[in-house]
Tab-separated table of C-alpha atoms in Angstrom:
chain	number	residue	atom	x	y	z
Y	289	UNK	CA	0.000	0.000	0.000
Y	290	UNK	CA	2.824	2.421	0.884
Y	291	UNK	CA	4.439	1.886	-2.519
Y	292	UNK	CA	1.167	2.670	-4.208
Y	293	UNK	CA	0.764	5.823	-2.155
Y	294	UNK	CA	4.285	6.911	-2.982
Y	295	UNK	CA	3.408	6.560	-6.633
Y	296	UNK	CA	0.290	8.684	-6.246
Y	297	UNK	CA	2.043	11.959	-5.616
Y	298	UNK	CA	3.498	11.944	-2.104
Y	299	UNK	CA	6.945	10.629	-2.972
Y	300	UNK	CA	8.487	13.853	-1.663
Y	301	UNK	CA	7.214	13.044	1.849
Y	302	UNK	CA	9.122	10.871	4.255
Y	303	UNK	CA	6.987	8.035	5.654
Y	304	UNK	CA	8.109	7.544	9.231
Y	305	UNK	CA	7.479	4.637	11.541
Y	306	UNK	CA	4.642	6.524	13.230
Y	307	UNK	CA	2.931	7.489	9.948
Y	308	UNK	CA	-0.848	7.083	10.016
Y	309	UNK	CA	-2.392	5.983	6.723
Y	310	UNK	CA	-6.026	7.022	6.375
Y	311	UNK	CA	-8.205	5.166	3.874
Y	312	UNK	CA	-11.073	7.404	2.829
Y	313	UNK	CA	-14.156	7.216	0.637
Y	314	UNK	CA	-15.452	10.342	-1.055
Y	315	UNK	CA	-18.760	11.452	-2.467
Y	316	UNK	CA	-19.252	11.335	-6.244
Y	317	UNK	CA	-16.369	11.860	-8.624
Y	318	UNK	CA	-18.536	13.701	-11.151
Y	319	UNK	CA	-19.564	16.452	-8.687
Y	320	UNK	CA	-17.293	19.410	-7.937
Y	321	UNK	CA	-16.744	18.618	-4.248
Y	322	UNK	CA	-14.717	15.495	-4.923
Y	323	UNK	CA	-12.142	16.717	-7.502
Y	324	UNK	CA	-11.939	20.211	-6.019
Y	325	UNK	CA	-11.777	19.433	-2.303
Y	326	UNK	CA	-12.008	15.808	-1.159
Y	327	UNK	CA	-9.470	14.203	-3.486
Y	328	UNK	CA	-6.713	16.840	-3.217
Y	329	UNK	CA	-7.084	17.011	0.570
Y	330	UNK	CA	-6.548	13.293	1.203
Y	331	UNK	CA	-4.356	12.251	-1.709
Y	332	UNK	CA	-1.963	15.212	-1.515
Y	333	UNK	CA	-2.541	18.048	0.950
Y	334	UNK	CA	-2.615	16.207	4.269
Y	335	UNK	CA	0.670	14.386	3.569
Y	336	UNK	CA	2.336	17.646	2.586
Y	337	UNK	CA	1.241	19.687	5.612
Y	338	UNK	CA	1.951	16.854	8.042
Y	339	UNK	CA	5.394	16.123	6.616
Y	340	UNK	CA	4.264	12.563	5.914
Y	341	UNK	CA	2.973	11.983	9.455
Y	342	UNK	CA	-0.537	11.499	8.037
Y	343	UNK	CA	-0.964	9.981	4.596
Y	344	UNK	CA	-4.338	9.658	2.924
Y	345	UNK	CA	-5.753	7.736	0.026
Y	346	UNK	CA	-9.276	8.325	-1.261
Y	347	UNK	CA	-11.581	7.209	-4.059
Y	348	UNK	CA	-15.125	8.376	-4.814
Y	349	UNK	CA	-18.047	6.140	-3.938
Y	350	UNK	CA	-19.139	5.770	-7.585
Y	351	UNK	CA	-15.709	4.413	-8.572
Y	352	UNK	CA	-15.960	1.933	-5.694
Y	353	UNK	CA	-19.553	1.054	-6.681
Y	354	UNK	CA	-20.826	1.732	-3.173
Y	355	UNK	CA	-24.149	3.036	-1.874
Y	356	UNK	CA	-24.599	5.342	1.075
Y	357	UNK	CA	-25.903	2.854	3.619
Y	358	UNK	CA	-23.000	0.530	2.791
Y	359	UNK	CA	-20.493	3.311	3.418
Y	360	UNK	CA	-21.796	3.955	6.926
Y	361	UNK	CA	-21.345	0.331	7.967
Y	362	UNK	CA	-17.939	0.084	6.322
Y	363	UNK	CA	-16.882	3.183	8.266
Y	364	UNK	CA	-18.227	1.708	11.501
Y	365	UNK	CA	-16.324	-1.533	10.935
Y	366	UNK	CA	-13.067	0.234	10.068
Y	367	UNK	CA	-12.932	-0.802	6.406
Y	368	UNK	CA	-12.704	2.939	5.765
Y	369	UNK	CA	-11.054	5.303	8.224
Y	370	UNK	CA	-12.804	8.401	6.911
Y	371	UNK	CA	-15.968	8.938	4.878
Y	372	UNK	CA	-17.673	11.848	3.181
Y	373	UNK	CA	-21.398	11.461	2.598
Y	374	UNK	CA	-24.951	12.601	3.248
Y	375	UNK	CA	-26.597	12.214	6.679
Y	376	UNK	CA	-29.565	10.840	4.763
Y	377	UNK	CA	-27.493	7.667	4.307
Y	378	UNK	CA	-28.150	6.924	7.960
Y	379	UNK	CA	-31.748	8.037	8.342
Y	380	UNK	CA	-33.157	4.554	7.769
Y	381	UNK	CA	-31.627	3.621	11.117
Y	382	UNK	CA	-32.348	6.852	12.977
Y	383	UNK	CA	-34.314	9.854	11.712
Y	384	UNK	CA	-32.231	12.183	13.862
Y	385	UNK	CA	-29.808	12.402	10.926
Y	386	UNK	CA	-32.407	14.265	8.827
Y	387	UNK	CA	-32.698	17.177	11.245
Y	388	UNK	CA	-30.159	19.603	9.762
Y	389	UNK	CA	-31.585	19.480	6.220
Y	390	UNK	CA	-35.365	19.158	6.417
Y	391	UNK	CA	-36.889	20.096	3.093
Y	392	UNK	CA	-37.679	23.707	2.174
Y	393	UNK	CA	-37.063	25.207	5.634
Y	394	UNK	CA	-33.955	27.195	4.649
Y	395	UNK	CA	-33.583	29.407	1.578
Y	396	UNK	CA	-30.329	31.174	2.477
Y	397	UNK	CA	-26.892	29.557	2.729
Y	398	UNK	CA	-25.839	31.770	5.630
Y	399	UNK	CA	-28.854	30.517	7.584
Y	400	UNK	CA	-28.051	26.943	6.545
Y	401	UNK	CA	-24.571	27.399	8.028
Y	402	UNK	CA	-26.132	28.495	11.339
Y	403	UNK	CA	-28.442	25.464	11.214
Y	404	UNK	CA	-25.497	23.122	10.608
Y	405	UNK	CA	-23.550	24.665	13.498
Y	406	UNK	CA	-26.548	24.411	15.841
Y	407	UNK	CA	-27.164	20.746	15.007
Y	408	UNK	CA	-23.510	19.674	14.919
Y	409	UNK	CA	-23.390	18.474	18.562
Y	410	UNK	CA	-26.537	16.400	18.005
Y	411	UNK	CA	-25.134	14.722	14.919
Y	412	UNK	CA	-21.771	14.274	16.620
Y	413	UNK	CA	-23.381	12.235	19.395
Y	414	UNK	CA	-25.404	10.226	16.898
Y	415	UNK	CA	-22.371	9.375	14.764
Y	416	UNK	CA	-20.448	8.215	17.831
Y	417	UNK	CA	-23.318	6.096	19.189
Y	418	UNK	CA	-24.534	4.559	15.927
Y	419	UNK	CA	-21.376	4.288	13.849
Y	420	UNK	CA	-18.342	4.495	16.161
Y	421	UNK	CA	-17.412	7.623	14.238
Y	422	UNK	CA	-16.205	11.117	15.049
Y	423	UNK	CA	-18.072	13.790	13.099
Y	424	UNK	CA	-15.419	16.146	11.731
Y	425	UNK	CA	-17.343	18.462	9.394
Y	426	UNK	CA	-20.685	19.437	7.862
Y	427	UNK	CA	-20.794	21.165	4.487
Y	428	UNK	CA	-23.410	21.780	1.768
Y	429	UNK	CA	-23.753	20.783	-1.830
Y	430	UNK	CA	-25.393	23.463	-4.018
Y	431	UNK	CA	-29.048	23.983	-3.233
Y	432	UNK	CA	-31.649	21.495	-4.399
Y	433	UNK	CA	-34.182	22.816	-6.928
Y	434	UNK	CA	-36.866	21.392	-9.235
Y	435	UNK	CA	-36.286	20.646	-12.934
Y	436	UNK	CA	-39.211	19.645	-15.166
Y	437	UNK	CA	-40.086	18.491	-18.675
Y	438	UNK	CA	-43.143	20.773	-18.775
Y	439	UNK	CA	-43.458	24.420	-17.699
Y	440	UNK	CA	-43.749	25.069	-13.972
Y	441	UNK	CA	-44.745	28.618	-13.161
Y	442	UNK	CA	-45.792	28.096	-9.553
Y	443	UNK	CA	-45.972	25.499	-6.788
Y	444	UNK	CA	-49.511	24.728	-7.949
Y	445	UNK	CA	-48.095	23.373	-11.215
Y	446	UNK	CA	-46.323	20.599	-9.297
Y	447	UNK	CA	-49.631	18.974	-8.382
Y	448	UNK	CA	-49.948	15.504	-9.911
Y	449	UNK	CA	-46.395	15.475	-11.243
Y	450	UNK	CA	-44.093	12.528	-10.586
Y	451	UNK	CA	-41.012	14.073	-9.025
Y	452	UNK	CA	-37.675	12.386	-8.398
Y	453	UNK	CA	-36.494	12.528	-4.778
Y	454	UNK	CA	-33.584	10.956	-2.901
Y	455	UNK	CA	-34.470	11.755	0.713
Y	456	UNK	CA	-37.638	11.079	2.672
Y	457	UNK	CA	-37.986	14.731	3.664
Y	458	UNK	CA	-37.976	15.709	-0.025
Y	459	UNK	CA	-40.760	13.194	-0.545
Y	460	UNK	CA	-42.703	14.904	2.231
Y	461	UNK	CA	-42.391	18.209	0.387
Y	462	UNK	CA	-43.495	16.707	-2.930
Y	463	UNK	CA	-46.522	15.036	-1.377
Y	464	UNK	CA	-47.287	18.185	0.578
Y	465	UNK	CA	-47.678	20.166	-2.644
Y	466	UNK	CA	-49.767	17.437	-4.292
Y	467	UNK	CA	-47.048	15.730	-6.303
Y	468	UNK	CA	-45.997	12.077	-6.427
Y	469	UNK	CA	-42.584	11.302	-4.935
Y	470	UNK	CA	-40.481	8.775	-6.868
Y	471	UNK	CA	-37.172	7.544	-5.443
Y	472	UNK	CA	-34.553	7.440	-8.192
Y	473	UNK	CA	-30.775	7.168	-7.839
Y	474	UNK	CA	-28.898	10.075	-9.410
Y	475	UNK	CA	-27.221	7.975	-12.095
Y	476	UNK	CA	-30.659	6.652	-13.159
Y	477	UNK	CA	-32.198	10.116	-13.614
Y	478	UNK	CA	-31.678	10.417	-17.394
Y	479	UNK	CA	-33.300	7.009	-18.004
Y	480	UNK	CA	-36.175	7.813	-15.650
Y	481	UNK	CA	-36.876	10.990	-17.611
Y	482	UNK	CA	-36.523	9.296	-20.987
Y	483	UNK	CA	-38.863	6.457	-19.968
Y	484	UNK	CA	-41.437	8.837	-18.458
Y	485	UNK	CA	-41.056	7.412	-14.955
Y	486	UNK	CA	-40.740	10.986	-13.695
Y	487	UNK	CA	-41.882	14.391	-14.905
Y	488	UNK	CA	-39.537	16.430	-12.743
Y	489	UNK	CA	-36.275	15.951	-10.858
Y	490	UNK	CA	-35.076	17.372	-7.566
Y	491	UNK	CA	-31.303	17.712	-7.542
Y	492	UNK	CA	-28.689	20.375	-6.908
Y	493	UNK	CA	-28.075	23.234	-9.291
Y	494	UNK	CA	-24.551	22.162	-10.213
Y	495	UNK	CA	-25.447	18.483	-10.461
Y	496	UNK	CA	-28.318	19.461	-12.785
Y	497	UNK	CA	-25.785	21.108	-15.070
Y	498	UNK	CA	-23.250	18.293	-14.723
Y	499	UNK	CA	-25.715	15.602	-15.807
Y	500	UNK	CA	-27.047	17.778	-18.632
Y	501	UNK	CA	-30.583	18.234	-17.341
Y	502	UNK	CA	-30.938	21.337	-19.513
Y	503	UNK	CA	-31.100	18.888	-22.445
Y	504	UNK	CA	-33.774	16.750	-20.771
Y	505	UNK	CA	-35.817	19.137	-18.620
Y	506	UNK	CA	-36.190	22.533	-20.304
Y	507	UNK	CA	-37.813	24.171	-17.280
Y	508	UNK	CA	-36.453	24.991	-13.838
Y	509	UNK	CA	-38.359	26.138	-10.756
Y	510	UNK	CA	-35.772	27.758	-8.492
Y	511	UNK	CA	-37.456	27.112	-5.145
Y	512	UNK	CA	-34.832	25.774	-2.735
Y	513	UNK	CA	-36.195	22.534	-1.293
Y	514	UNK	CA	-32.981	21.388	0.417
Y	515	UNK	CA	-29.205	21.732	0.485
Y	516	UNK	CA	-27.807	18.220	0.269
Y	517	UNK	CA	-25.946	18.867	3.525
Y	518	UNK	CA	-22.996	16.490	3.728
Y	519	UNK	CA	-20.608	15.248	6.412
Y	520	UNK	CA	-17.046	14.133	6.894
Y	521	UNK	CA	-16.549	11.569	9.675
Y	522	UNK	CA	-13.679	9.442	10.959
Y	523	UNK	CA	-13.715	6.001	12.504
Y	524	UNK	CA	-13.226	6.563	16.239
Y	525	UNK	CA	-10.858	3.648	16.696
Y	526	UNK	CA	-8.578	5.120	14.031
Y	527	UNK	CA	-8.912	8.612	15.516
Y	528	UNK	CA	-7.752	7.309	18.869
Y	529	UNK	CA	-4.598	5.945	17.251
Y	530	UNK	CA	-3.493	9.468	16.330
Y	531	UNK	CA	-1.098	11.261	18.635
Y	532	UNK	CA	-2.067	14.692	19.967
Y	533	UNK	CA	-0.148	16.675	17.352
Y	534	UNK	CA	-1.750	14.628	14.565
Y	535	UNK	CA	-5.207	15.243	16.033
Y	536	UNK	CA	-4.551	18.972	16.304
Y	537	UNK	CA	-3.280	19.146	12.735
Y	538	UNK	CA	-6.203	17.157	11.349
Y	539	UNK	CA	-8.741	19.275	13.238
Y	540	UNK	CA	-7.133	22.460	11.971
Y	541	UNK	CA	-6.847	21.349	8.347
Y	542	UNK	CA	-10.391	19.966	8.220
Y	543	UNK	CA	-11.723	23.238	9.663
Y	544	UNK	CA	-10.036	25.064	6.776
Y	545	UNK	CA	-11.372	22.525	4.274
Y	546	UNK	CA	-14.881	22.988	5.658
Y	547	UNK	CA	-14.730	26.768	5.351
Y	548	UNK	CA	-13.476	26.504	1.769
Y	549	UNK	CA	-16.338	24.179	0.852
Y	550	UNK	CA	-18.961	26.526	2.324
Y	551	UNK	CA	-17.461	29.472	0.459
Y	552	UNK	CA	-17.391	27.646	-2.869
Y	553	UNK	CA	-20.937	26.350	-2.538
Y	554	UNK	CA	-22.129	29.917	-1.903
Y	555	UNK	CA	-21.040	30.808	-5.444
Y	556	UNK	CA	-22.046	27.629	-7.280
Y	557	UNK	CA	-25.798	28.254	-7.502
Y	558	UNK	CA	-25.253	31.450	-9.455
Y	559	UNK	CA	-22.707	29.799	-11.755
Y	560	UNK	CA	-24.840	26.709	-12.376
Y	561	UNK	CA	-28.065	28.631	-12.989
Y	562	UNK	CA	-26.293	30.826	-15.534
Y	563	UNK	CA	-24.867	27.759	-17.280
Y	564	UNK	CA	-28.250	26.028	-17.340
Y	565	UNK	CA	-30.119	29.000	-18.773
Y	566	UNK	CA	-27.874	30.495	-21.449
Y	567	UNK	CA	-25.922	32.939	-19.320
Y	568	UNK	CA	-22.171	33.370	-19.191
Y	569	UNK	CA	-20.683	29.921	-18.508
Y	570	UNK	CA	-16.969	29.512	-17.906
Y	571	UNK	CA	-17.216	25.811	-17.039
Y	572	UNK	CA	-18.725	24.487	-20.272
Y	573	UNK	CA	-21.430	24.902	-22.883
Y	574	UNK	CA	-24.450	26.874	-21.712
Y	575	UNK	CA	-27.933	25.408	-21.911
Y	576	UNK	CA	-31.196	27.129	-22.756
Y	577	UNK	CA	-33.367	26.259	-19.763
Y	578	UNK	CA	-36.279	28.521	-18.815
Y	579	UNK	CA	-36.038	29.402	-15.133
Y	580	UNK	CA	-38.947	30.609	-12.989
Y	581	UNK	CA	-38.384	32.081	-9.541
Y	582	UNK	CA	-40.958	31.367	-6.822
Y	583	UNK	CA	-43.393	34.170	-6.083
Y	584	UNK	CA	-44.308	35.484	-2.638
Y	585	UNK	CA	-47.455	33.352	-2.854
Y	586	UNK	CA	-45.289	30.286	-3.563
Y	587	UNK	CA	-43.112	31.021	-0.541
Y	588	UNK	CA	-46.204	31.257	1.660
Y	589	UNK	CA	-47.380	27.860	0.391
Y	590	UNK	CA	-43.898	26.462	1.036
Y	591	UNK	CA	-44.029	27.761	4.614
Y	592	UNK	CA	-47.459	26.193	5.103
Y	593	UNK	CA	-46.266	22.817	3.773
Y	594	UNK	CA	-43.186	22.999	6.007
Y	595	UNK	CA	-45.247	23.607	9.137
Y	596	UNK	CA	-48.184	21.315	8.344
Y	597	UNK	CA	-46.518	18.416	6.504
Y	598	UNK	CA	-42.716	18.296	6.629
Y	599	UNK	CA	-42.154	19.062	10.314
Y	600	UNK	CA	-45.083	16.983	11.655
Y	601	UNK	CA	-44.114	13.943	9.560
Y	602	UNK	CA	-40.509	14.149	10.706
Y	603	UNK	CA	-41.652	14.582	14.304
Y	604	UNK	CA	-43.681	11.386	14.038
Y	605	UNK	CA	-40.657	9.525	12.673
Y	606	UNK	CA	-38.109	10.910	15.106
Y	607	UNK	CA	-40.051	10.879	18.358
Y	608	UNK	CA	-40.479	13.278	21.308
Y	609	UNK	CA	-36.881	13.384	22.591
Y	610	UNK	CA	-35.456	13.927	19.127
Y	611	UNK	CA	-38.051	16.625	18.401
Y	612	UNK	CA	-37.420	18.457	21.681
Y	613	UNK	CA	-33.709	18.552	20.876
Y	614	UNK	CA	-34.440	19.929	17.386
Y	615	UNK	CA	-36.635	22.654	18.837
Y	616	UNK	CA	-33.803	23.685	21.191
Y	617	UNK	CA	-31.246	23.810	18.372
Y	618	UNK	CA	-32.364	24.187	14.756
Y	619	UNK	CA	-35.844	25.348	15.681
Y	620	UNK	CA	-34.374	28.188	17.736
Y	621	UNK	CA	-32.262	29.329	14.759
Y	622	UNK	CA	-35.236	29.245	12.364
Y	623	UNK	CA	-37.921	30.467	14.735
Y	624	UNK	CA	-39.887	27.259	14.113
Y	625	UNK	CA	-41.304	24.594	16.366
Y	626	UNK	CA	-41.655	20.961	15.298
Y	627	UNK	CA	-44.861	19.339	16.575
Y	628	UNK	CA	-46.638	16.122	15.691
Y	629	UNK	CA	-49.842	18.058	15.132
Y	630	UNK	CA	-49.441	21.659	14.005
Y	631	UNK	CA	-51.124	24.151	16.309
């Protein structure tokens, strides 16, 4: 393994007897986060700044042909030392993992950062208890919007449409506005559209451009229905093998990585929307998608669905203790209260 790592770009680093090798799994190689942040950090940066004390090797989950729920158990069992992913991977085992990215509650990335910070201790405890993992970071993908084959001029136009989702909370939103939620993996989206399994797709702005949705769904409704909030977590057994200086260095470098990822995501919506809709596009060929921004009336409907459908359904799934914790943390940031039955 060390020979292979030396060949991958860290040959200028001295591998000492106390070198820690960290095997990591990333998100998706075709999204910007992996080639821009995850891959350089583990395959190059961490060895350089640690003088070879910490050496990483990482591959994206699509190259490894892994699914999210598999990654969580592989991290728990120490097959991977570090994993990037979505908390939604773990929600089938405990709905507490949904709490920092419930659909449509947050429209502003600065507010989403406050939400992530408020919920970090909750997720940290959950990662340790459920997966023997130390939560190291939370960061967003570009915001999740709605892309359709037919014109959508308002939330009302979503009624009856079959809409691709990938998280339960997104399904709650779709059903709350009268649509039909259809679970489809990202790599199956083009086929699902071509075979008329779905009429619309929920995915991030940059991922919509990356997969070429402007060629398949000519219409975009730019209501933010989620952020695709992601995590970076380390196997606790491996963390405990680090010496104190290694822990300090890793904490410091991951804090910088996290800040960089938040800053980049803050700019990616604007870039992706321009590229999708015929604006200036420095990252490739521009599309010709028609974009419609939600009206004030749409935002009021969104708020109603959030309070009467999304929050009550999640409360039922998560239970009283989980809900009370959310109200003390995220709910306080947003000025919202989760209740099983809206008052």
